[in-house]
Short mmCIF file of C-alpha atoms in Angstrom, two decimals:
data_model
loop_
_atom_site.label_atom_id
_atom_site.label_comp_id
_atom_site.label_asym_id
_atom_site.label_seq_id
_atom_site.Cartn_x
_atom_site.Cartn_y
_atom_site.Cartn_z
CA MET A 26 -30.98 -7.76 33.62
CA ARG A 27 -30.23 -5.21 30.89
CA SER A 28 -32.15 -5.70 27.66
CA ALA A 29 -30.13 -6.08 24.46
CA LEU A 30 -33.05 -4.84 22.35
CA PRO A 31 -33.05 -1.30 20.92
CA VAL A 32 -34.53 1.32 23.22
CA ALA A 33 -35.95 3.18 20.21
CA LEU A 34 -36.97 1.85 16.83
CA ALA A 35 -37.59 5.10 15.00
CA ALA A 36 -35.70 5.35 11.72
CA VAL A 37 -34.06 8.73 11.32
CA ALA A 38 -31.66 9.87 8.60
CA VAL A 39 -31.08 13.61 8.62
CA THR A 40 -29.29 15.44 5.84
CA GLY A 41 -27.62 18.80 6.25
CA SER A 42 -24.18 20.30 6.64
CA ILE A 43 -23.80 20.97 10.36
CA LEU A 44 -20.99 20.69 12.85
CA ALA A 45 -20.39 17.96 15.41
CA GLY A 46 -17.60 19.36 17.50
CA ASP A 47 -14.83 20.33 15.11
CA TRP A 48 -15.71 17.88 12.33
CA PRO A 49 -18.17 18.71 9.53
CA VAL A 50 -21.27 16.57 9.11
CA LEU A 51 -23.41 15.92 6.06
CA LYS A 52 -25.59 12.98 7.13
CA THR A 53 -26.97 11.94 10.52
CA TYR A 54 -28.33 8.44 11.16
CA GLU A 55 -30.32 7.11 14.11
CA GLY A 56 -32.66 4.27 15.02
CA THR A 57 -33.09 1.45 12.52
CA CYS A 58 -31.23 3.44 9.84
CA LEU A 59 -28.08 2.47 11.73
CA ASP A 60 -28.62 -1.16 10.69
CA ARG A 61 -27.68 -0.23 7.09
CA VAL A 62 -24.76 2.12 7.73
CA LYS A 63 -21.13 1.10 7.29
CA MET A 64 -18.14 3.37 6.67
CA PRO A 65 -15.02 1.66 5.25
CA MET A 66 -11.87 2.82 7.02
CA GLY A 67 -8.53 2.44 5.29
CA GLY A 68 -6.18 4.06 2.81
CA ILE A 69 -5.85 3.84 -0.96
CA GLY A 70 -4.98 0.24 -1.75
CA THR A 71 -4.66 -0.89 1.88
CA GLY A 72 -7.88 -2.77 2.47
CA THR A 73 -10.46 -1.60 4.97
CA ILE A 74 -12.31 -2.27 8.21
CA SER A 75 -15.86 -0.94 8.27
CA LEU A 76 -17.40 0.99 11.13
CA ALA A 77 -21.02 -0.11 11.47
CA GLY A 78 -23.83 2.21 12.40
CA ASN A 79 -23.89 0.92 15.98
CA GLY A 80 -20.10 1.29 16.35
CA ALA A 81 -19.18 -2.36 15.72
CA LEU A 82 -16.07 -3.21 13.66
CA VAL A 83 -17.25 -5.30 10.71
CA ASP A 84 -16.24 -6.38 7.18
CA TRP A 85 -12.54 -6.95 7.87
CA GLU A 86 -11.26 -6.79 4.28
CA LEU A 87 -7.48 -6.80 4.81
CA GLN A 88 -6.43 -9.96 2.96
CA GLY A 89 -6.52 -8.68 -0.62
CA ALA A 90 -10.10 -9.53 -1.53
CA PRO A 91 -13.62 -8.39 -0.61
CA ASN A 92 -15.00 -10.19 2.42
CA LYS A 93 -18.39 -8.75 3.29
CA GLY A 94 -19.71 -9.95 6.62
CA TYR A 95 -16.35 -11.24 7.86
CA VAL A 96 -15.41 -10.48 11.47
CA PRO A 97 -12.42 -12.39 12.92
CA LYS A 98 -13.65 -14.50 15.81
CA PHE A 99 -12.38 -17.17 18.16
CA TRP A 100 -15.29 -18.68 20.02
CA GLY A 101 -16.74 -15.65 21.82
CA TRP A 102 -13.74 -13.41 21.19
CA ALA A 103 -14.19 -10.69 18.55
CA PRO A 104 -12.74 -7.21 17.96
CA HIS A 105 -14.25 -4.43 20.08
CA PHE A 106 -13.69 -1.39 22.24
CA ALA A 107 -15.01 -1.27 25.80
CA VAL A 108 -15.18 1.26 28.64
CA ARG A 109 -15.16 0.81 32.41
CA THR A 110 -15.80 3.23 35.28
CA GLU A 111 -15.42 3.12 39.05
CA ASP A 112 -16.55 5.86 41.44
CA ALA A 113 -15.33 6.75 44.92
CA ALA A 114 -17.85 4.39 46.50
CA GLY A 115 -16.43 1.47 44.53
CA ARG A 116 -19.36 1.14 42.12
CA GLN A 117 -18.06 -0.42 38.92
CA MET A 118 -19.63 -0.48 35.48
CA ALA A 119 -18.46 -1.65 32.04
CA ARG A 120 -19.89 -1.56 28.53
CA VAL A 121 -18.82 -2.68 25.09
CA LEU A 122 -18.79 0.53 23.05
CA GLU A 123 -21.42 -0.58 20.60
CA GLY A 124 -25.08 0.31 20.34
CA PRO A 125 -28.04 -2.09 20.18
CA ILE A 126 -27.72 -5.17 18.00
CA PRO A 127 -29.95 -5.02 14.88
CA LEU A 128 -33.09 -7.10 15.25
CA HIS A 129 -32.30 -9.22 12.18
CA ALA A 130 -29.11 -10.45 13.90
CA TYR A 131 -31.27 -12.35 16.40
CA GLU A 132 -32.61 -14.62 13.66
CA GLY A 133 -29.67 -17.00 13.22
CA SER A 134 -30.17 -20.77 13.31
CA GLN A 135 -28.48 -20.81 16.73
CA GLY A 136 -29.68 -17.45 17.96
CA VAL A 137 -27.89 -14.14 17.74
CA THR A 138 -25.20 -13.93 15.05
CA ALA A 139 -23.61 -10.59 15.97
CA ALA A 140 -20.15 -10.46 17.53
CA ASN A 141 -19.85 -9.41 21.17
CA ALA A 142 -23.52 -10.17 21.78
CA ASN A 143 -22.89 -11.50 25.30
CA PHE A 144 -21.55 -8.22 26.68
CA PRO A 145 -23.54 -5.31 28.12
CA ARG A 146 -23.59 -2.51 25.55
CA MET A 147 -24.66 1.11 25.17
CA ASP A 148 -28.34 2.07 24.98
CA ALA A 149 -28.28 4.11 21.76
CA VAL A 150 -26.02 5.68 19.12
CA THR A 151 -26.19 8.64 16.74
CA PHE A 152 -23.90 8.32 13.69
CA LYS A 153 -22.85 11.56 11.97
CA ALA A 154 -20.85 11.30 8.77
CA ALA A 155 -19.05 13.28 6.09
CA TYR A 156 -16.71 10.76 4.49
CA PRO A 157 -14.04 9.95 5.60
CA LEU A 158 -15.10 11.41 8.97
CA ALA A 159 -17.53 9.73 11.35
CA THR A 160 -18.66 10.97 14.75
CA LEU A 161 -20.64 8.55 16.91
CA ALA A 162 -22.38 9.80 20.05
CA PHE A 163 -23.17 6.95 22.48
CA ARG A 164 -25.86 7.21 25.14
CA ASP A 165 -26.38 5.09 28.23
CA ALA A 166 -28.72 5.95 31.09
CA GLU A 167 -26.59 4.27 33.77
CA LEU A 168 -23.02 4.93 32.66
CA PRO A 169 -21.71 8.14 34.31
CA LEU A 170 -19.88 9.18 31.13
CA ASP A 171 -20.68 10.99 27.92
CA VAL A 172 -18.89 9.00 25.21
CA THR A 173 -18.19 10.13 21.64
CA LEU A 174 -16.08 8.40 18.98
CA GLU A 175 -14.30 10.24 16.16
CA ALA A 176 -13.15 7.79 13.49
CA MET A 177 -11.26 8.45 10.25
CA ASN A 178 -8.44 7.59 7.88
CA PRO A 179 -6.63 10.55 6.28
CA LEU A 180 -7.78 11.67 2.83
CA VAL A 181 -5.40 14.35 1.54
CA PRO A 182 -5.78 15.62 -2.03
CA GLY A 183 -2.49 15.66 -3.91
CA ASP A 184 -0.82 13.23 -1.49
CA ALA A 185 -1.55 9.58 -2.31
CA ASP A 186 0.89 8.32 0.31
CA ALA A 187 -0.76 10.31 3.10
CA SER A 188 -4.08 8.97 1.81
CA GLY A 189 -2.73 5.42 1.74
CA ILE A 190 -1.74 4.73 5.35
CA PRO A 191 -2.86 1.26 6.48
CA ALA A 192 -4.28 2.48 9.76
CA ALA A 193 -7.46 3.99 11.19
CA LEU A 194 -8.02 6.48 13.98
CA PHE A 195 -10.49 5.76 16.79
CA ARG A 196 -10.46 8.76 19.10
CA TRP A 197 -12.61 8.28 22.17
CA ASN A 198 -13.84 11.46 23.84
CA VAL A 199 -15.14 10.85 27.37
CA ARG A 200 -16.61 13.32 29.85
CA ASN A 201 -17.40 12.68 33.51
CA ARG A 202 -21.03 13.71 34.00
CA SER A 203 -21.20 12.53 37.60
CA GLU A 204 -20.65 14.61 40.73
CA GLY A 205 -17.58 12.68 41.87
CA GLU A 206 -14.19 11.62 40.53
CA LEU A 207 -14.13 8.55 38.30
CA SER A 208 -11.52 5.98 37.42
CA VAL A 209 -11.93 5.27 33.71
CA SER A 210 -10.48 2.54 31.49
CA LEU A 211 -10.72 1.98 27.74
CA VAL A 212 -9.69 -1.29 26.10
CA ALA A 213 -9.19 -2.28 22.46
CA THR A 214 -9.41 -5.97 21.60
CA LEU A 215 -8.14 -7.43 18.32
CA VAL A 216 -8.48 -10.97 16.98
CA ASP A 217 -5.94 -12.30 14.47
CA VAL A 218 -6.66 -12.21 10.74
CA LYS A 219 -4.75 -14.84 8.75
CA GLY A 220 -1.75 -13.37 6.97
CA VAL A 221 -2.23 -9.89 8.44
CA ASP A 222 -0.13 -8.17 11.09
CA GLN A 223 -2.23 -5.95 13.38
CA ALA A 224 -1.30 -3.50 16.12
CA VAL A 225 -2.83 -0.81 18.33
CA ALA A 226 -0.84 2.30 19.22
CA LEU A 227 -1.47 5.00 21.81
CA PRO A 228 0.35 8.29 22.39
CA PRO A 229 3.37 7.73 24.68
CA ASP A 230 1.95 9.96 27.42
CA ALA A 231 -1.61 8.64 27.24
CA GLY A 232 -1.77 7.14 30.74
CA ARG A 233 -1.32 3.80 32.48
CA VAL A 234 -1.27 1.20 29.71
CA THR A 235 -1.59 -2.57 30.12
CA ARG A 236 -1.50 -5.19 27.39
CA ALA A 237 -2.50 -8.83 27.00
CA ASP A 238 -0.82 -10.85 24.26
CA GLU A 239 -0.65 -14.33 25.81
CA ILE A 240 -4.19 -15.52 26.43
CA ARG A 241 -4.97 -19.22 26.82
CA GLU A 242 -8.26 -21.03 27.02
CA PRO A 243 -9.15 -24.19 28.98
CA GLY A 244 -12.45 -24.47 27.10
CA TRP A 245 -15.94 -23.00 26.79
CA ASN A 246 -15.03 -19.29 26.77
CA VAL A 247 -13.51 -19.24 30.24
CA SER A 248 -10.82 -16.82 29.01
CA LEU A 249 -13.46 -14.37 27.77
CA GLU A 250 -15.22 -14.38 31.15
CA ARG A 251 -11.91 -13.95 32.97
CA TYR A 252 -11.04 -10.95 30.80
CA TRP A 253 -14.38 -9.23 31.43
CA ASN A 254 -14.38 -9.93 35.16
CA ARG A 255 -10.84 -8.56 35.55
CA PHE A 256 -11.59 -5.51 33.38
CA LEU A 257 -14.70 -4.76 35.43
CA ALA A 258 -12.96 -5.27 38.79
CA GLN A 259 -9.54 -3.75 38.10
CA GLY A 260 -9.80 -1.67 34.94
CA ASP A 261 -6.88 -3.35 33.18
CA VAL A 262 -5.92 -6.44 31.15
CA SER A 263 -3.19 -9.04 31.52
CA ASP A 264 -1.90 -12.29 30.09
CA GLN A 265 -3.90 -15.22 31.43
CA GLY A 266 -4.20 -18.98 31.54
CA ALA A 267 -0.51 -19.93 31.44
CA GLY A 268 -0.18 -23.63 30.67
CA GLU A 269 -3.76 -24.10 29.51
CA ARG A 270 -4.28 -26.11 26.39
CA ARG A 271 -5.47 -23.64 23.77
CA ALA A 272 -3.99 -20.31 22.69
CA VAL A 273 -6.48 -17.51 22.01
CA PRO A 274 -5.46 -15.43 18.94
CA ALA A 275 -6.52 -12.18 20.63
CA HIS A 276 -4.55 -9.11 21.75
CA GLN A 277 -5.64 -6.31 24.04
CA THR A 278 -4.48 -2.78 24.83
CA CYS A 279 -5.97 -0.94 27.80
CA ILE A 280 -5.47 2.57 29.14
CA ALA A 281 -6.57 3.79 32.59
CA PHE A 282 -6.92 7.36 33.85
CA SER A 283 -9.06 9.46 36.18
CA LEU A 284 -11.59 12.22 35.51
CA LYS A 285 -12.83 14.87 37.90
CA PRO A 286 -16.49 15.96 37.74
CA GLY A 287 -17.15 17.66 34.41
CA GLU A 288 -13.64 16.85 33.11
CA SER A 289 -13.15 15.54 29.56
CA ARG A 290 -10.37 13.58 27.91
CA ALA A 291 -9.67 12.48 24.34
CA ILE A 292 -7.82 9.18 23.87
CA PRO A 293 -6.66 8.41 20.30
CA PHE A 294 -6.24 4.72 19.45
CA ALA A 295 -4.56 4.00 16.10
CA LEU A 296 -5.25 0.57 14.62
CA GLY A 297 -2.66 -0.41 12.02
CA TRP A 298 -2.34 -3.44 9.76
CA ARG A 299 0.06 -4.90 7.21
CA ALA A 300 -0.13 -7.74 4.71
CA GLU A 301 3.02 -8.25 2.65
CA THR A 302 1.31 -9.68 -0.41
CA ARG A 303 -2.07 -10.18 -2.02
CA CYS A 304 -3.40 -12.03 -5.03
CA ALA A 305 -3.49 -10.15 -8.31
CA TRP A 306 -6.44 -10.59 -10.69
CA ASP A 307 -6.96 -14.32 -10.22
CA VAL A 308 -8.58 -14.52 -6.80
CA ARG A 309 -8.69 -18.31 -7.10
CA ALA A 310 -4.93 -18.28 -6.55
CA GLU A 311 -5.42 -16.93 -3.02
CA GLY A 312 -3.27 -18.90 -0.61
CA THR A 313 -1.66 -21.14 -3.22
CA GLY A 314 1.62 -19.19 -3.49
CA THR A 315 0.97 -18.36 -7.15
CA ASN A 316 -0.03 -15.04 -8.61
CA ARG A 317 1.04 -13.24 -5.44
CA VAL A 318 2.06 -9.59 -5.69
CA VAL A 319 3.53 -7.16 -3.15
CA ASN A 320 1.39 -4.38 -1.68
CA TYR A 321 2.75 -0.87 -2.17
CA TYR A 322 1.99 0.10 1.42
CA ALA A 323 4.04 -2.89 2.63
CA THR A 324 7.12 -1.29 1.05
CA ARG A 325 6.55 1.83 3.17
CA TYR A 326 5.70 0.24 6.51
CA ALA A 327 7.68 -2.66 7.93
CA SER A 328 5.00 -3.53 10.48
CA ALA A 329 1.47 -2.73 11.55
CA ARG A 330 2.82 -0.93 14.60
CA GLN A 331 4.95 1.33 12.41
CA ALA A 332 1.86 2.25 10.39
CA ALA A 333 -0.17 2.98 13.53
CA ASP A 334 2.65 5.08 15.00
CA ALA A 335 2.98 6.98 11.71
CA LEU A 336 -0.69 7.93 11.81
CA LEU A 337 -0.45 9.17 15.39
CA SER A 338 2.78 11.09 14.82
CA ARG A 339 1.29 13.00 11.86
CA LEU A 340 -2.26 13.18 13.14
CA PRO A 341 -2.56 16.98 13.67
CA GLU A 342 -1.38 17.70 10.12
CA LEU A 343 -3.31 14.89 8.42
CA GLU A 344 -6.51 15.58 10.32
CA GLU A 345 -6.36 19.28 9.50
CA LYS A 346 -5.90 18.59 5.78
CA THR A 347 -8.64 15.95 5.72
CA VAL A 348 -11.15 18.17 7.51
CA ALA A 349 -10.26 21.09 5.22
CA PHE A 350 -10.96 18.96 2.15
CA VAL A 351 -14.32 17.79 3.47
CA ARG A 352 -15.29 21.36 4.34
CA SER A 353 -14.35 22.47 0.81
CA VAL A 354 -16.79 19.93 -0.66
CA LEU A 355 -19.58 20.84 1.74
CA ALA A 356 -19.05 24.54 1.03
CA HIS A 357 -20.41 24.06 -2.50
CA LYS A 358 -24.04 25.11 -2.96
CA ALA A 359 -25.02 21.92 -4.72
CA PRO A 360 -27.96 19.91 -3.30
CA ASP A 361 -27.08 17.67 -0.37
CA VAL A 362 -27.62 14.53 -2.43
CA VAL A 363 -25.04 15.74 -4.97
CA ARG A 364 -22.50 16.59 -2.28
CA GLU A 365 -23.15 13.22 -0.65
CA ALA A 366 -22.59 11.38 -3.94
CA ALA A 367 -19.40 13.33 -4.68
CA LEU A 368 -17.93 12.80 -1.23
CA PHE A 369 -19.09 9.41 -0.03
CA ASN A 370 -18.31 7.60 -3.30
CA LEU A 371 -14.63 8.45 -2.87
CA SER A 372 -14.59 5.49 -0.50
CA THR A 373 -14.36 3.28 -3.62
CA PHE A 374 -10.66 4.17 -3.99
CA ARG A 375 -10.01 2.77 -0.52
CA THR A 376 -12.10 -0.39 -0.70
CA GLU A 377 -11.03 -3.70 -2.23
CA THR A 378 -12.17 -2.36 -5.60
CA CYS A 379 -8.65 -0.89 -5.83
CA PHE A 380 -5.17 -2.02 -4.92
CA ARG A 381 -1.74 -0.48 -5.27
CA LEU A 382 1.33 -2.63 -5.87
CA ALA A 383 5.02 -2.22 -5.15
CA ASP A 384 5.54 -0.66 -8.59
CA GLY A 385 3.45 2.31 -7.34
CA ASN A 386 0.67 1.73 -9.88
CA LEU A 387 -3.00 1.74 -8.90
CA TYR A 388 -5.12 -1.13 -10.19
CA GLY A 389 -8.88 -1.49 -10.09
CA TRP A 390 -11.66 -3.97 -10.65
CA GLU A 391 -14.85 -2.89 -12.36
CA GLY A 392 -16.49 -3.46 -9.00
CA CYS A 393 -16.76 -5.99 -6.21
CA SER A 394 -19.02 -8.82 -5.24
CA ASP A 395 -19.15 -9.91 -1.61
CA ARG A 396 -16.19 -12.29 -1.87
CA ALA A 397 -14.23 -11.34 -4.99
CA GLY A 398 -13.44 -8.57 -7.38
CA SER A 399 -15.60 -8.39 -10.50
CA ALA A 400 -14.02 -7.93 -13.94
CA PRO A 401 -10.28 -7.14 -13.68
CA GLY A 402 -7.74 -4.98 -15.39
CA ASN A 403 -8.40 -1.23 -14.99
CA CYS A 404 -11.11 -1.73 -17.62
CA THR A 405 -10.87 1.38 -19.83
CA HIS A 406 -14.56 1.51 -20.66
CA VAL A 407 -15.42 1.50 -16.94
CA TRP A 408 -12.55 3.41 -15.37
CA GLY A 409 -12.66 5.80 -18.29
CA TYR A 410 -15.78 7.36 -16.82
CA GLU A 411 -14.14 8.01 -13.45
CA HIS A 412 -12.66 11.51 -13.12
CA ALA A 413 -12.10 12.04 -9.38
CA LEU A 414 -8.63 10.46 -9.53
CA VAL A 415 -7.35 13.16 -11.88
CA ASP A 416 -8.64 15.88 -9.56
CA LEU A 417 -7.48 14.39 -6.27
CA TRP A 418 -4.43 12.23 -7.00
CA PRO A 419 -3.23 13.04 -10.54
CA ASP A 420 0.01 11.14 -9.95
CA LEU A 421 -2.01 7.91 -9.70
CA ALA A 422 -4.09 8.86 -12.74
CA ARG A 423 -0.90 9.44 -14.73
CA ARG A 424 0.40 6.03 -13.71
CA MET A 425 -2.74 4.41 -15.09
CA LEU A 426 -2.29 6.34 -18.33
CA ASP A 427 1.37 5.31 -18.51
CA LEU A 428 0.16 1.70 -18.64
CA GLU A 429 -2.62 2.39 -21.13
CA PHE A 430 -0.39 4.33 -23.54
CA GLY A 431 2.55 2.04 -22.75
CA PRO A 432 2.45 -1.77 -22.54
CA GLN A 433 -1.30 -1.90 -23.32
CA LEU A 434 -0.85 -0.14 -26.70
CA ASP A 435 0.49 -1.90 -29.77
CA ALA A 436 2.26 -0.38 -32.78
CA ARG A 437 -1.05 0.24 -34.58
CA GLY A 438 -2.50 2.28 -31.72
CA HIS A 439 -4.78 -0.58 -30.59
CA MET A 440 -5.23 -0.37 -26.79
CA THR A 441 -6.23 -3.54 -24.98
CA PHE A 442 -8.92 -2.54 -22.54
CA ARG A 443 -7.69 -4.67 -19.61
CA VAL A 444 -4.19 -4.66 -18.16
CA LYS A 445 -2.71 -8.03 -17.21
CA LEU A 446 -0.41 -8.85 -14.33
CA PRO A 447 2.50 -9.26 -14.03
CA LEU A 448 3.42 -6.28 -16.17
CA LYS A 449 5.64 -6.99 -19.15
CA ASP A 450 7.07 -4.72 -21.84
CA ASP A 451 7.44 -7.40 -24.51
CA GLY A 452 4.17 -6.90 -26.33
CA SER A 453 2.42 -9.72 -24.50
CA LEU A 454 -0.02 -7.31 -22.81
CA THR A 455 -1.46 -6.16 -26.14
CA GLY A 456 -4.07 -7.84 -28.27
CA GLY A 457 -7.59 -8.82 -27.35
CA VAL A 458 -10.50 -6.45 -27.60
CA ALA A 459 -10.26 -2.67 -27.96
CA CYS A 460 -13.11 -0.62 -26.55
CA ALA A 461 -13.66 2.56 -28.54
CA ASP A 462 -15.22 4.48 -25.66
CA GLY A 463 -12.50 3.42 -23.23
CA GLN A 464 -9.68 4.22 -25.64
CA MET A 465 -11.02 7.70 -26.31
CA GLN A 466 -11.65 8.28 -22.60
CA CYS A 467 -7.94 7.62 -22.02
CA VAL A 468 -7.16 10.35 -24.55
CA VAL A 469 -9.47 12.76 -22.72
CA LYS A 470 -7.92 11.82 -19.38
CA ALA A 471 -4.42 12.43 -20.68
CA TRP A 472 -5.51 15.93 -21.63
CA GLU A 473 -7.12 16.39 -18.19
CA CYS A 474 -3.95 15.25 -16.41
CA TRP A 475 -1.82 17.62 -18.43
CA ARG A 476 -4.17 20.53 -17.71
CA LYS A 477 -4.24 19.62 -14.03
CA THR A 478 -0.48 19.16 -13.53
CA GLY A 479 1.10 21.28 -16.26
CA ASP A 480 3.63 18.48 -16.76
CA ASP A 481 4.80 19.23 -20.30
CA ALA A 482 7.57 16.62 -20.22
CA TRP A 483 5.08 13.88 -19.32
CA ILE A 484 2.58 14.75 -22.05
CA ALA A 485 5.39 15.12 -24.61
CA ARG A 486 6.61 11.61 -23.75
CA LEU A 487 3.14 10.13 -24.16
CA TRP A 488 2.10 12.19 -27.20
CA PRO A 489 3.34 9.84 -29.96
CA ASN A 490 1.30 6.99 -28.49
CA ILE A 491 -1.70 9.23 -27.78
CA ARG A 492 -1.67 10.20 -31.45
CA LYS A 493 -1.50 6.56 -32.50
CA ALA A 494 -4.48 5.78 -30.29
CA ILE A 495 -6.50 8.63 -31.84
CA GLU A 496 -5.60 7.57 -35.39
CA PHE A 497 -6.48 3.95 -34.70
#
């Protein structure tokens, strides 16, 4: 019986700008360091799914609020990728594409708490990162494949829409390291998230694709066992359990292909999602039908599948621009810790700290707790100290300033330091407290935006109100 415990407990976190294949790397994590690594994957204002250090998909924050620790489950079903091989002699092998489960996850009141704990999994993982790029190298002594995952969501300076696609790339690179031909299958399993459309897309010429969308359960995880047994034996998935009493809210996409000895293949899976609305500042209104607002990305993508297809169709261009940006940051001769701080903290724009609504404006909390945003309203004396937005997406920075020098400013030049929703232009958004540091930071940012964009018409339009704010 294969042990689920880690094969090595050494904690390793290596810093240094090196290359893993074609993607740049700043940090490398191994051993128990992997237990504390998560990379949020998603666009500006789209919500995120986090890639854990061992390759698990965790923290599914797609419903318009932080949700640390949440993984959609139905009994034993949970999201995952898995691989299966069969050689010429008929020897079959399958693994969930996740590394060892952290030791602390074995300490639940009813045993192990981690998702997918019942499946055989890979022996070890190395996680190499330079946000938003992650390269995970999986190792398994028995599996006759070398398996590497490249995961990312596009981050393109100057293009907020390209940086705001509600989809993530999971590109599996597999190489046959045996001496004979192998039949190989990869499967992606999703479990429904309430109020969120999800879809997996593959390139049209990827290979033989099977899907399972109608899965039923007679009880006690029979459907999960049937899936794994079929995947191991046949290397595909199918609908199952017609007429049985309980529907399983899971969906699977599987691709099968063959590899000759030494041959490699890259299979890009795009996972897309879409939620029409979210709550605004009052998270207590979640699910009540009040205080609901429309997500900007939902106006651009009619479905999760459309978002996933959009990512795949533009992948060469978006990947090239993302990699070029990361390389430009790593090319600076600043200490590694400075480059890490500058690069990795950009993830904040794509977490639930920020959201973008149908009006095109970007809104942000002061920060996030595990289950809710903390302190609403684009707080000027918090967001005033953030300057990456002006450098990377000045159009979004200008939109924030349009609010601050627009409906948030009264006739005296008093700027309320939190913006309310819904937006109104009747004076009702003014009043309350003015924060001197935040108000003056908005003045500085307006100057920065003008210097960055050279938009004379924009600064001329705002200037009367900027002057009022300075005089106040």
